[in-house]
Coordinates of C-alpha atoms in Angstrom, one line a residue:
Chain Y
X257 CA 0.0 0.0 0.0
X258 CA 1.4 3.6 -0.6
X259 CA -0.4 6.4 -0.2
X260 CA 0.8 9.9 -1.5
X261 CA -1.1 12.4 1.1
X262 CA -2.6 11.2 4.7
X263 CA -4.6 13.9 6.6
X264 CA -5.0 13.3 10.0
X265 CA -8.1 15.1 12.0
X266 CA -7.6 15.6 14.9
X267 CA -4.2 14.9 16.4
X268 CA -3.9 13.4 19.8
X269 CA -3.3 9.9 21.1
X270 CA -4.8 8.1 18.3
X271 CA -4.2 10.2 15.3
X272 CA -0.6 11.4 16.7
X273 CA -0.1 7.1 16.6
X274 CA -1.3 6.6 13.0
X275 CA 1.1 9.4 11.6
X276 CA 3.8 7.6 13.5
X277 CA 3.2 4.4 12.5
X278 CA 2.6 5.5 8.6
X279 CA 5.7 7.0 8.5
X280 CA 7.8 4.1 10.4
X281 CA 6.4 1.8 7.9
X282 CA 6.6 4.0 4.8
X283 CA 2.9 3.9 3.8
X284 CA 2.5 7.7 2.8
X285 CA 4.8 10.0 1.5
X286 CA 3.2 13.2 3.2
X287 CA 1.3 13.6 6.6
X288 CA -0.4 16.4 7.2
X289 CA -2.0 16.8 10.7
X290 CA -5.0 19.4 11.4
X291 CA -6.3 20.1 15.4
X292 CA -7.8 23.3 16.8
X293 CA -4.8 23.6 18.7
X294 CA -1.4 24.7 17.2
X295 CA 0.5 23.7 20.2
X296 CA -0.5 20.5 19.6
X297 CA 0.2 20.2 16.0
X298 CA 4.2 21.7 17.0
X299 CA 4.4 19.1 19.1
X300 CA 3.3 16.5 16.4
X301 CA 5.7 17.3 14.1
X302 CA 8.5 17.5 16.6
X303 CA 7.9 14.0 17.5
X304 CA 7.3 13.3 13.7
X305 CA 3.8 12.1 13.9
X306 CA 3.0 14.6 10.8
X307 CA 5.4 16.4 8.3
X308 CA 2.8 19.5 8.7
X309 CA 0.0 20.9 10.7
X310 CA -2.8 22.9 9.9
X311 CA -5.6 24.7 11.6
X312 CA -7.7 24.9 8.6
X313 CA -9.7 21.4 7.7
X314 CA -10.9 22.2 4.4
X315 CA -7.4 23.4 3.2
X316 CA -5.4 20.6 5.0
X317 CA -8.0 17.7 3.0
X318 CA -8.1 18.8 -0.3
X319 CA -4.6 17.9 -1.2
X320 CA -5.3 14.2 0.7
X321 CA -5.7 11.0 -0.8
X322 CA -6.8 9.4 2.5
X323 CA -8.4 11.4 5.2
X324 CA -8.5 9.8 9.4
X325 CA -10.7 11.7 11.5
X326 CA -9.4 11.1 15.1
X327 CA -11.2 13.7 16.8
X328 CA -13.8 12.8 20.2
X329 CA -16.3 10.4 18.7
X330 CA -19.2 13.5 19.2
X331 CA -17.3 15.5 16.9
X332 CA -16.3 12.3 14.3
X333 CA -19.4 13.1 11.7
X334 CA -19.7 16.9 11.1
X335 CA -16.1 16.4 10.7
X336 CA -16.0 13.7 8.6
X337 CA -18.6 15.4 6.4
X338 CA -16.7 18.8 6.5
X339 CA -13.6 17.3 5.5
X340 CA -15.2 15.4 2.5
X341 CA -16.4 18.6 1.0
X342 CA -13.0 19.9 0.4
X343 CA -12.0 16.5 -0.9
X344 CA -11.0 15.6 -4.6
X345 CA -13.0 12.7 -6.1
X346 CA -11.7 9.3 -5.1
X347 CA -10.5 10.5 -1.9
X348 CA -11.4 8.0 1.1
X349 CA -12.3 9.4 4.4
X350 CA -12.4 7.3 7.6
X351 CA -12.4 7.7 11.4
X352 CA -10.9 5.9 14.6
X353 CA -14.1 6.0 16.8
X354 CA -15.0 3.8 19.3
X355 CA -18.7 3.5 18.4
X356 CA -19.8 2.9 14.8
X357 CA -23.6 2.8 13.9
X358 CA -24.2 6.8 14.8
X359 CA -21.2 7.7 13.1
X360 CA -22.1 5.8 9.7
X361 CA -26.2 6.9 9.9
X362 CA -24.7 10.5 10.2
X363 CA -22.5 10.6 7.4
X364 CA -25.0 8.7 5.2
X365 CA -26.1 10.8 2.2
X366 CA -24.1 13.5 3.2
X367 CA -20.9 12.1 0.9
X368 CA -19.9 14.0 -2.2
X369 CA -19.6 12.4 -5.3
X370 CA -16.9 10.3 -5.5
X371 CA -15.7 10.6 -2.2
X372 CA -15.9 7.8 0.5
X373 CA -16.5 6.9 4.2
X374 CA -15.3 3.5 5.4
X375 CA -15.8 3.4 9.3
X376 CA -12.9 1.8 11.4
X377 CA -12.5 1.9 15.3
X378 CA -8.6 0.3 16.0
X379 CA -9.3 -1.6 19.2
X380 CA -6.2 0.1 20.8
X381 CA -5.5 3.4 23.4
X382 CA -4.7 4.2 26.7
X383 CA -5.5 6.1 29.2
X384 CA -3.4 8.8 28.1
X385 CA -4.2 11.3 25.8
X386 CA -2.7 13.7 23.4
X387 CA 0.1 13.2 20.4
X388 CA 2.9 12.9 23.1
X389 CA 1.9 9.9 24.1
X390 CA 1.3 8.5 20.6
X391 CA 3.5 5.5 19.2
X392 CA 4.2 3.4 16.1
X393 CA 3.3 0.6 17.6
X394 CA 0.4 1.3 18.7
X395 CA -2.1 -0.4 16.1
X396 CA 0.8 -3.4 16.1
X397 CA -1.2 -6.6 16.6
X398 CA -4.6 -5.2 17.5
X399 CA -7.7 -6.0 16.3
X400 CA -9.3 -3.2 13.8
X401 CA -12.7 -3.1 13.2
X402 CA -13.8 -2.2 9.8
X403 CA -17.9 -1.3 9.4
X404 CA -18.5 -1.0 5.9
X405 CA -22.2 -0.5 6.4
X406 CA -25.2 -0.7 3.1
X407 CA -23.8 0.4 -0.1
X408 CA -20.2 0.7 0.6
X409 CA -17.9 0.7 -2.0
X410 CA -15.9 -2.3 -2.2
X411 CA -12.9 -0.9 -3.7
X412 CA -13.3 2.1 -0.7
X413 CA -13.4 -1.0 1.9
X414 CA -10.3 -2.8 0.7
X415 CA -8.0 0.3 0.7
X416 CA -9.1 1.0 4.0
X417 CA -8.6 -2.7 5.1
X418 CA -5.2 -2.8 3.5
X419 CA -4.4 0.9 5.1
X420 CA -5.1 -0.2 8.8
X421 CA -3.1 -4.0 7.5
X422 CA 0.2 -1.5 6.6
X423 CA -0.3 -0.3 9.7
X424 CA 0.2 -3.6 11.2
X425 CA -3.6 -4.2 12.5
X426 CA -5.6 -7.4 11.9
X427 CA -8.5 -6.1 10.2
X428 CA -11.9 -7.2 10.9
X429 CA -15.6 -6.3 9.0
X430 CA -18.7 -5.9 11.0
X431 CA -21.8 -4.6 10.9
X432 CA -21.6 -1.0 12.6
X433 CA -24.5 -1.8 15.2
X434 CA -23.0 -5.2 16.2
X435 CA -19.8 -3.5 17.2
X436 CA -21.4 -1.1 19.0
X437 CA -23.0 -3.8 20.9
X438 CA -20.0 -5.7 21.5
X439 CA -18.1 -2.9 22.4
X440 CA -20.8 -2.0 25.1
X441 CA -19.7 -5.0 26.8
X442 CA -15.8 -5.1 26.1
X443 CA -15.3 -1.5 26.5
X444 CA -17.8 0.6 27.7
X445 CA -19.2 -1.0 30.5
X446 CA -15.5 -1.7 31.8
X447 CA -15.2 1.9 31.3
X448 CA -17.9 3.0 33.7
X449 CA -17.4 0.3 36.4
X450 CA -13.8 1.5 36.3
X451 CA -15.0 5.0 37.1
X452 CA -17.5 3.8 39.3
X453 CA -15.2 1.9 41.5
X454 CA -12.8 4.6 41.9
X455 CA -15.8 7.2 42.2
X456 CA -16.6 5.6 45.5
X457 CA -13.4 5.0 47.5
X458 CA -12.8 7.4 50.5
X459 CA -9.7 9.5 50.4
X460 CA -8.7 7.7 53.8
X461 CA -8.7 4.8 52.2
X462 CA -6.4 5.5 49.3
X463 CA -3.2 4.6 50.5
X464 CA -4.9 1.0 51.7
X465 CA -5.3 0.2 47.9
X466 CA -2.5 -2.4 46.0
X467 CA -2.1 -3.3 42.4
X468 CA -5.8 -5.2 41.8
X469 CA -7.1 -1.6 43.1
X470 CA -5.1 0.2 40.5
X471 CA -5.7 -2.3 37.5
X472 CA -10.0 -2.0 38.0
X473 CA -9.8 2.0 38.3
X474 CA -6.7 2.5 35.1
X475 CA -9.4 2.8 32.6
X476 CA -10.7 5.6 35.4
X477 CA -8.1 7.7 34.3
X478 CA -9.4 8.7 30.8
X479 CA -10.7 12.0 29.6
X480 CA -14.2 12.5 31.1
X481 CA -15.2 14.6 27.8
X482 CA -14.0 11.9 25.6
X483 CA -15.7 8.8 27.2
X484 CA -18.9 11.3 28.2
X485 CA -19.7 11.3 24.3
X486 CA -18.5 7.5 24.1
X487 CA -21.3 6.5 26.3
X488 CA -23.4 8.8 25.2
X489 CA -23.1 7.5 21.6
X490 CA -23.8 4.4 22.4
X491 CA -26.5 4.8 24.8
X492 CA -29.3 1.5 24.3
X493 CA -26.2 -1.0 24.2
X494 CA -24.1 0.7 27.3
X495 CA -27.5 0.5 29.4
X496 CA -27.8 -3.2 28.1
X497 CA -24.6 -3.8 29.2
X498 CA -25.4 -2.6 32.2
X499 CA -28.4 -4.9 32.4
X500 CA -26.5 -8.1 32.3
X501 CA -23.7 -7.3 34.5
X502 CA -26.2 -6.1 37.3
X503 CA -27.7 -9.8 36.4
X504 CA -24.2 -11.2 37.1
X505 CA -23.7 -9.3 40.3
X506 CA -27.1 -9.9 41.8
X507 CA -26.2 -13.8 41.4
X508 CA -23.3 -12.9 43.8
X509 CA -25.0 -11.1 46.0
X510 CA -27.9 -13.7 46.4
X511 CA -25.1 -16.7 47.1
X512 CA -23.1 -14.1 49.2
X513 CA -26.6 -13.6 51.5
X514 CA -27.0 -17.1 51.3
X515 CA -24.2 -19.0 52.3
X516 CA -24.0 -20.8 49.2
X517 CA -20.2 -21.4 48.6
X518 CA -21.0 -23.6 45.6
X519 CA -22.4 -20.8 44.0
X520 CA -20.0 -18.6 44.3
X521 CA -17.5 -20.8 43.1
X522 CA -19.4 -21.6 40.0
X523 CA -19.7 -18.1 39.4
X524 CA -15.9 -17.2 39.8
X525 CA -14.7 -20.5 37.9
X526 CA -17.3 -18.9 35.3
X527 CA -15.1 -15.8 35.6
X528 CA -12.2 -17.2 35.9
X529 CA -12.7 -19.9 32.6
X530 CA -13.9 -16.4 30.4
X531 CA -10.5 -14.8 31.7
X532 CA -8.1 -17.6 30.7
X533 CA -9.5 -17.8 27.4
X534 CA -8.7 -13.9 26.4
X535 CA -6.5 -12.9 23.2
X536 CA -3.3 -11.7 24.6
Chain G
X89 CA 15.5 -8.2 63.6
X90 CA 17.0 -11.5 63.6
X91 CA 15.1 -14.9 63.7
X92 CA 16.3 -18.4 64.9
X93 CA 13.7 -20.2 63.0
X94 CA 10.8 -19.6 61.0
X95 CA 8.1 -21.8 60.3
X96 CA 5.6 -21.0 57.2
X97 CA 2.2 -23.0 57.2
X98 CA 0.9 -23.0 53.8
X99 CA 3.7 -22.7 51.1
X100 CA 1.4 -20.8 48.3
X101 CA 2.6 -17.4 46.8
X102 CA 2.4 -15.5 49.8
X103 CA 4.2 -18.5 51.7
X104 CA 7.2 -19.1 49.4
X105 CA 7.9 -14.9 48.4
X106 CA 8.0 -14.8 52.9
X107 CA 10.5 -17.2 53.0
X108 CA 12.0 -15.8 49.8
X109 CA 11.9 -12.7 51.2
X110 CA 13.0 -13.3 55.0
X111 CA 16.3 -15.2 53.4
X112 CA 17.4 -12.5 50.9
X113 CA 17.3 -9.9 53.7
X114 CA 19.0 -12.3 56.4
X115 CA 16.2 -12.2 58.4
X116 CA 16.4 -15.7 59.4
X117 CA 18.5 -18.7 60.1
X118 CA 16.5 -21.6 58.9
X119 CA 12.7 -21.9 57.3
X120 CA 10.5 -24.6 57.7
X121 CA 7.3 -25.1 55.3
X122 CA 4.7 -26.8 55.9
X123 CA 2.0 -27.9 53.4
X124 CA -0.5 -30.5 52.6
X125 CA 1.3 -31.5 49.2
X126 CA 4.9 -33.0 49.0
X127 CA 5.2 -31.8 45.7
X128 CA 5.6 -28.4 46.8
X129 CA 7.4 -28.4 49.4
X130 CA 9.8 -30.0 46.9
X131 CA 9.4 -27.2 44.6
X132 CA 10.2 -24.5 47.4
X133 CA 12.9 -26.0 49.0
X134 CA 14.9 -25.9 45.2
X135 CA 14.0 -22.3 44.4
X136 CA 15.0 -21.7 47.8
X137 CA 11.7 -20.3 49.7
X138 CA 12.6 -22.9 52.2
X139 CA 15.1 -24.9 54.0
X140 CA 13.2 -27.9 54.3
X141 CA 9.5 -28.9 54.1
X142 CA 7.3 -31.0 56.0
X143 CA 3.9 -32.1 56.1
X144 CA 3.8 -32.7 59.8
X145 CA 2.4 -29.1 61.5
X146 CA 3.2 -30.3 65.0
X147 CA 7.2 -31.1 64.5
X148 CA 7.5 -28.2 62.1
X149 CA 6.2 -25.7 64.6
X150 CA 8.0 -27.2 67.7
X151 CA 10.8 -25.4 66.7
X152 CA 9.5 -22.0 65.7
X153 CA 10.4 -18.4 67.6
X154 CA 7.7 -17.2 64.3
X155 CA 5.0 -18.7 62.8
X156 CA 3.4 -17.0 59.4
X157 CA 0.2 -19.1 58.3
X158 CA -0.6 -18.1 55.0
X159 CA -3.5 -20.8 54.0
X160 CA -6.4 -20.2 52.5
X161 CA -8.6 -17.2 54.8
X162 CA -10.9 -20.4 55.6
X163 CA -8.4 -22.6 56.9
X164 CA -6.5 -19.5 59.3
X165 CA -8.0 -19.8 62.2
X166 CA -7.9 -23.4 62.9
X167 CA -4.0 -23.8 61.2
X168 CA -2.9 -20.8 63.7
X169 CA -4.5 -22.5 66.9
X170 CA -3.0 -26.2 66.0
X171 CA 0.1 -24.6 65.1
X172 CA 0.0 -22.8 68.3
X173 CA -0.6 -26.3 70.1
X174 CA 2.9 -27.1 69.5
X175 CA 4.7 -24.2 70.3
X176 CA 7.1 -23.5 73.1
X177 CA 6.5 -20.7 75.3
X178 CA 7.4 -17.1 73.4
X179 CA 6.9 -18.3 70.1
X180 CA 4.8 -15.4 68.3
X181 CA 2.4 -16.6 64.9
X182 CA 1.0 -14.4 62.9
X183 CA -0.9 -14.9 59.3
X184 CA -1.3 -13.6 56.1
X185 CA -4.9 -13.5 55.4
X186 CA -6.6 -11.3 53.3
X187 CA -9.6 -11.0 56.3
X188 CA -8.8 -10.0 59.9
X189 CA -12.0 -10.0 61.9
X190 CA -13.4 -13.6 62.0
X191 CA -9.7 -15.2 62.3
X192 CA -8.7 -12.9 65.5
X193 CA -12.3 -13.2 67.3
X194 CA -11.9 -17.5 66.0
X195 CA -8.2 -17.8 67.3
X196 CA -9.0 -15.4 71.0
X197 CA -9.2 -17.5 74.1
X198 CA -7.5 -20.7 72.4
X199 CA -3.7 -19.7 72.5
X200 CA -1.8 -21.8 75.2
X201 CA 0.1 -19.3 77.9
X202 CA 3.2 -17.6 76.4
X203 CA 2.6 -18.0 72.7
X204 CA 0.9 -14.9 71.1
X205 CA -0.6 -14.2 67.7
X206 CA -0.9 -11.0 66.1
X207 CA -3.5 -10.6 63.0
X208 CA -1.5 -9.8 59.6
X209 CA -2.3 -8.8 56.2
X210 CA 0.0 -8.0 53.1
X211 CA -1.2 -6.2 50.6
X212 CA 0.7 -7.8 48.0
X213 CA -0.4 -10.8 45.6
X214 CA -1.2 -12.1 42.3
X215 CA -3.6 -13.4 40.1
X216 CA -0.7 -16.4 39.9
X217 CA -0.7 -18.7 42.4
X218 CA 1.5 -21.7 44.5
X219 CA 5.6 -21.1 45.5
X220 CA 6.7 -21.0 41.8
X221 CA 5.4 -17.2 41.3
X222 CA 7.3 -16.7 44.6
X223 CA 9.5 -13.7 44.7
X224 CA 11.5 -11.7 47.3
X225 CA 10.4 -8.4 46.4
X226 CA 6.7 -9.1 47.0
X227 CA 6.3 -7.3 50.1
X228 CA 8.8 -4.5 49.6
X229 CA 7.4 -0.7 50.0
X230 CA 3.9 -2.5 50.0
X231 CA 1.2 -2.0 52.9
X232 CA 1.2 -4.8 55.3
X233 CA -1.7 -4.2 57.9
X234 CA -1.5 -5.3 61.7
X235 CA -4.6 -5.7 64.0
X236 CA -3.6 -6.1 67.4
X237 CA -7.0 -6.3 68.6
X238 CA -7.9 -6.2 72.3
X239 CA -5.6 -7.0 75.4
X240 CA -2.6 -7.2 72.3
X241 CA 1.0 -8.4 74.2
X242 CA 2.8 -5.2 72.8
X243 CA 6.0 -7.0 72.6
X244 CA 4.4 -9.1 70.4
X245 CA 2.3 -6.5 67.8
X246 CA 6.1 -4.8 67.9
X247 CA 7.6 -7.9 66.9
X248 CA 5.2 -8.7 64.1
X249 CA 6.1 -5.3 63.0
X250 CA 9.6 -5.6 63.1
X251 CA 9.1 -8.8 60.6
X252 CA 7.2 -7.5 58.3
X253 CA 9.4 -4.6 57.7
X254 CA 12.8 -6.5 57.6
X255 CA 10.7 -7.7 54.4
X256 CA 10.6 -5.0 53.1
X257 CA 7.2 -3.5 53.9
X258 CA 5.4 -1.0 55.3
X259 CA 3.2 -2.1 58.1
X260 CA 0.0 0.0 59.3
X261 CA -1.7 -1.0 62.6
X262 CA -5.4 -1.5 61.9
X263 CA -8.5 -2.6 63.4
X264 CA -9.9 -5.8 62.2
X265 CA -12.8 -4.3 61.7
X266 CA -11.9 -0.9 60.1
X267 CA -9.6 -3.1 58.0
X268 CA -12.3 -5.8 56.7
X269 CA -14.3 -2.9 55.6
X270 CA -11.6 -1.0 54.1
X271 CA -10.7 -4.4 51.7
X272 CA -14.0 -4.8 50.9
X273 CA -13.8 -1.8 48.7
X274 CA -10.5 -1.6 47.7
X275 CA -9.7 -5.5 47.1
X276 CA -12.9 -7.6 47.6
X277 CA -15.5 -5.9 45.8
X278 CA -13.1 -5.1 42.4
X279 CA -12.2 -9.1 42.2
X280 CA -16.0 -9.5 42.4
X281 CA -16.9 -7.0 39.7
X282 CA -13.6 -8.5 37.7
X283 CA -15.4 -11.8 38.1
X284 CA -18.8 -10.7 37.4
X285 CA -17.6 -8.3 34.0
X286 CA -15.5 -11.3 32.6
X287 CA -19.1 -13.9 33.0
X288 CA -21.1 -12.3 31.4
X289 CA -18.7 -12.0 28.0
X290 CA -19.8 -14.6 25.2
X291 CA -17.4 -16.6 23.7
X292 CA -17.7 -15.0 20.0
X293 CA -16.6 -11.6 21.5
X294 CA -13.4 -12.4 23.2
X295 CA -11.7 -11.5 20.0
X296 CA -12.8 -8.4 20.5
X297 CA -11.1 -7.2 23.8
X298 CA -8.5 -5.2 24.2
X299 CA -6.2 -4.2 27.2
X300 CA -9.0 -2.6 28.6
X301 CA -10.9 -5.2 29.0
X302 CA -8.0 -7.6 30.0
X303 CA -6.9 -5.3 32.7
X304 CA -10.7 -5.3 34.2
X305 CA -10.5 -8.7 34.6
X306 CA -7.0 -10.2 35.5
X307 CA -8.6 -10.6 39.1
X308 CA -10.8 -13.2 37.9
X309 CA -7.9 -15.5 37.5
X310 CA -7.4 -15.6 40.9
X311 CA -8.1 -18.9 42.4
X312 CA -11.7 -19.6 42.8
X313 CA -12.0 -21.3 46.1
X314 CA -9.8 -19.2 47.7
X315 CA -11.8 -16.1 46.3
X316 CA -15.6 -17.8 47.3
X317 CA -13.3 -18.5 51.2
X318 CA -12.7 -14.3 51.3
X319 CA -15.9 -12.8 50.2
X320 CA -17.7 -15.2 52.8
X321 CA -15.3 -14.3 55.6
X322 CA -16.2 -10.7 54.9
X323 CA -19.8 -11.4 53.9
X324 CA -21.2 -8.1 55.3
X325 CA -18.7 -5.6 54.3
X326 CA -18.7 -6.9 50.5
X327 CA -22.3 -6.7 50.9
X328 CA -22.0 -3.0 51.8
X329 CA -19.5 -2.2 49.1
X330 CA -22.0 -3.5 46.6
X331 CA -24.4 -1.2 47.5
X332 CA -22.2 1.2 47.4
X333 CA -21.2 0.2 43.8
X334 CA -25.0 -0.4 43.2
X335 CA -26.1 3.1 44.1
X336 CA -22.8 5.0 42.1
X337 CA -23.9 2.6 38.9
X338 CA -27.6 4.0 39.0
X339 CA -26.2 7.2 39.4
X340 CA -24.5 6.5 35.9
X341 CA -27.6 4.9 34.4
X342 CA -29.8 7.8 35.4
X343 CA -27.8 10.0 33.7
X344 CA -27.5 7.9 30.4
X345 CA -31.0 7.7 30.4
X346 CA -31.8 11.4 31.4
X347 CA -29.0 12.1 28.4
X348 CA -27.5 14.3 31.3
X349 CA -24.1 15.2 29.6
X350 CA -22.8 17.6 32.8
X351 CA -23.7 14.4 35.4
X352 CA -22.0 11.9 33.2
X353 CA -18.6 13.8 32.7
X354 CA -19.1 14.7 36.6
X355 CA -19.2 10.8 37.7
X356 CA -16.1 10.4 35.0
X357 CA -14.5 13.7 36.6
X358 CA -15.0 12.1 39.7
X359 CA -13.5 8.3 39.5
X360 CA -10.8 10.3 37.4
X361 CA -9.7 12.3 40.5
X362 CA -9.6 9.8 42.9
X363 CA -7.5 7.4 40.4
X364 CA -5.5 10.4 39.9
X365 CA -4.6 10.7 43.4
X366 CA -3.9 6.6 44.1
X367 CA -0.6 5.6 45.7
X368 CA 1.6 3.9 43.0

């Protein structure tokens, strides 16, 4: 795959990371970044995540031949739809959010001819934000979701496949609304539970807390803005989510209440079988 | 501090990284193990946790000044008052269980005259279990809580203290109490929720974790059985926590529901700031 000019949309953990990692492995020959910040786009091409920045969208896309929107997943559509209106024809657009099916109903019908949106969410971050923290490695390995959605172009989906591939990700197609769903579970939900756990410890009690502690509240640590729209976006599945673990815990609470110590062994084998069998 | 012989009942993680731990800092002259399985005692006496095993409590106590019983939380109480059987006059046992209350009301009024125990608790571990995962450095600049409890020999509680910090750690004098309710939020109620969020995940989705999700739920690959053993020694605390947890998570439904973008980023903003603010 080789790509003449990537624009990156908003430049922080994520698209700071897929500037890095084009470059590293010599997908693009030109990388130009564009954030509302110019402090941040300095920094980004100090740490050679872009070659330039920009604080105007519609001049940075024109010259593109691939556009990544990487901006907070409430953002992702108007942008994605500003950005295509500066584009050439057969210029793909795509994003890096974490929920899909809003996303893809947005920027239906809003496409100008001959330009595409493909929508990918790289199952990869941290609790860290901004371009500083970004690295070529970061997509190495990691699953990439791909939701082509009705009517997609299947030339559109196959460079964006092979673009997140060059990037070293193992692509994988769904259908927008079944990752949202999954993600609910796998992301989301851990999301707030990490929050909520941490939300609720008194300050006395903070320096009685040890390494399980500090793995169940890391996700805790992420930017309240960003993970406010995540949630927000993916309201019906979070609240699903939600459903199913307060299911889970309720069995726990009944065997706790009860005595029943078979039970709660079933319940953490069940956990415990689930656990042993995750991807590394 | 310097110990004629030590005696470890239970030779698990916490058993073998003690007598790892006591002999890399000179702490002690000779360690006795015992266990119920031959195997490993074998297995710590070559990576050098101990200097010989045996599966005979009585003998392996006889010739104790200290006594650490790290069994299961279930099994404490009755190890530390057998082992206690057997002592001589001035020998001093103390445990490593992850509960306090029930083992020092269990063992009061069954030690024989001159041999005193004083309630312990590391907070150190692993998902990883038995003396293999054994290390030296598990208890170094990490909590260790003391109880005394009532009509405590001070002598005693200070020589507990003494040990526990020639490992390496830093001990905090506790009430059982105070201390069972303080781990049921910061270490009981997060394996639960660990537990509970990796249940509830079906099988066709585990391709689609990432470290979020993995770092949510390495707690559920701690051994069941000695999991279902804490929760019910601290029955009513977890309880508590849970509704603690219960009442933050509707707080978080309410306001996915109500659409309420301010409360959502405020329960994020405040999980954030506690995690923020976490010892390392």
């Amino acid at each position: 795959m080789q790509i003449d000019t990537l624009t990156i949309v908003g430049v922080g953990l994520i698209g700071g990371s897929v500037g890095l990692a084009a470059r590293s492995r010599q997908v693009v020959r030109r990388i130009i970044g564009v954030d509302r910040h110019a402090g941040v786009l300095e920094r980004a091409v100090q740490n050679g995540s872009l070659d330039e920045g920009s604080l105007d969208l519609a001049a940075a896309t024109a010259a593109a031949d691939l556009v990544v929107v990487s901006t907070p997943v409430d953002q992702i559509a108007a942008q994605v739809v500003a950005a295509a209106d500066s584009c050439r024809p057969g210029t793909l657009v795509t994003d890096a959010g974490s929920t899909k099916a809003a996303i893809v109903r947005e920027v239906a019908n809003h496409m100008p001819p001959g330009v595409s949106f493909v929508g990918s969410h790289p199952l990869a971050g941290s609790e860290k934000n901004g371009p500083d923290h970004a690295t070529a490695y970061l997509f190495l390995d990691r699953v990439i979701v791909v939701t082509p959605g009705e009517n997609a172009d299947e030339l559109a989906v196959n460079r964006v496949c092979a673009f997140w591939r060059a990037l070293g990700g193992r692509v994988q197609l769904m259908d927008a609304d079944a990752h949202d769903r999954a993600m609910a579970l796998t992301s989301h939900l851990p999301h707030l539970v990490a929050s909520a756990l941490a939300g609720i410890l008194p300050a006395e009690l903070h320096m009685l807390t040890a390494t399980g502690f500090r793995d169940m509240t890391r996700l805790a640590a992420g930017q309240p803005a960003l993970w406010r729209a995540i949630l927000q976006s993916n309201q019906e599945a979070v609240l699903g989510a939600l459903d199913r673990l307060d299911g889970q815990v309720e069995r726990f609470r009944e065997a706790l209440l009860a005595g029943d110590a078979n039970e709660l062994e079933r319940l953490l084998w069940q956990g415990q079988k689930v656990r042993n069998t995750l991807p590394p």
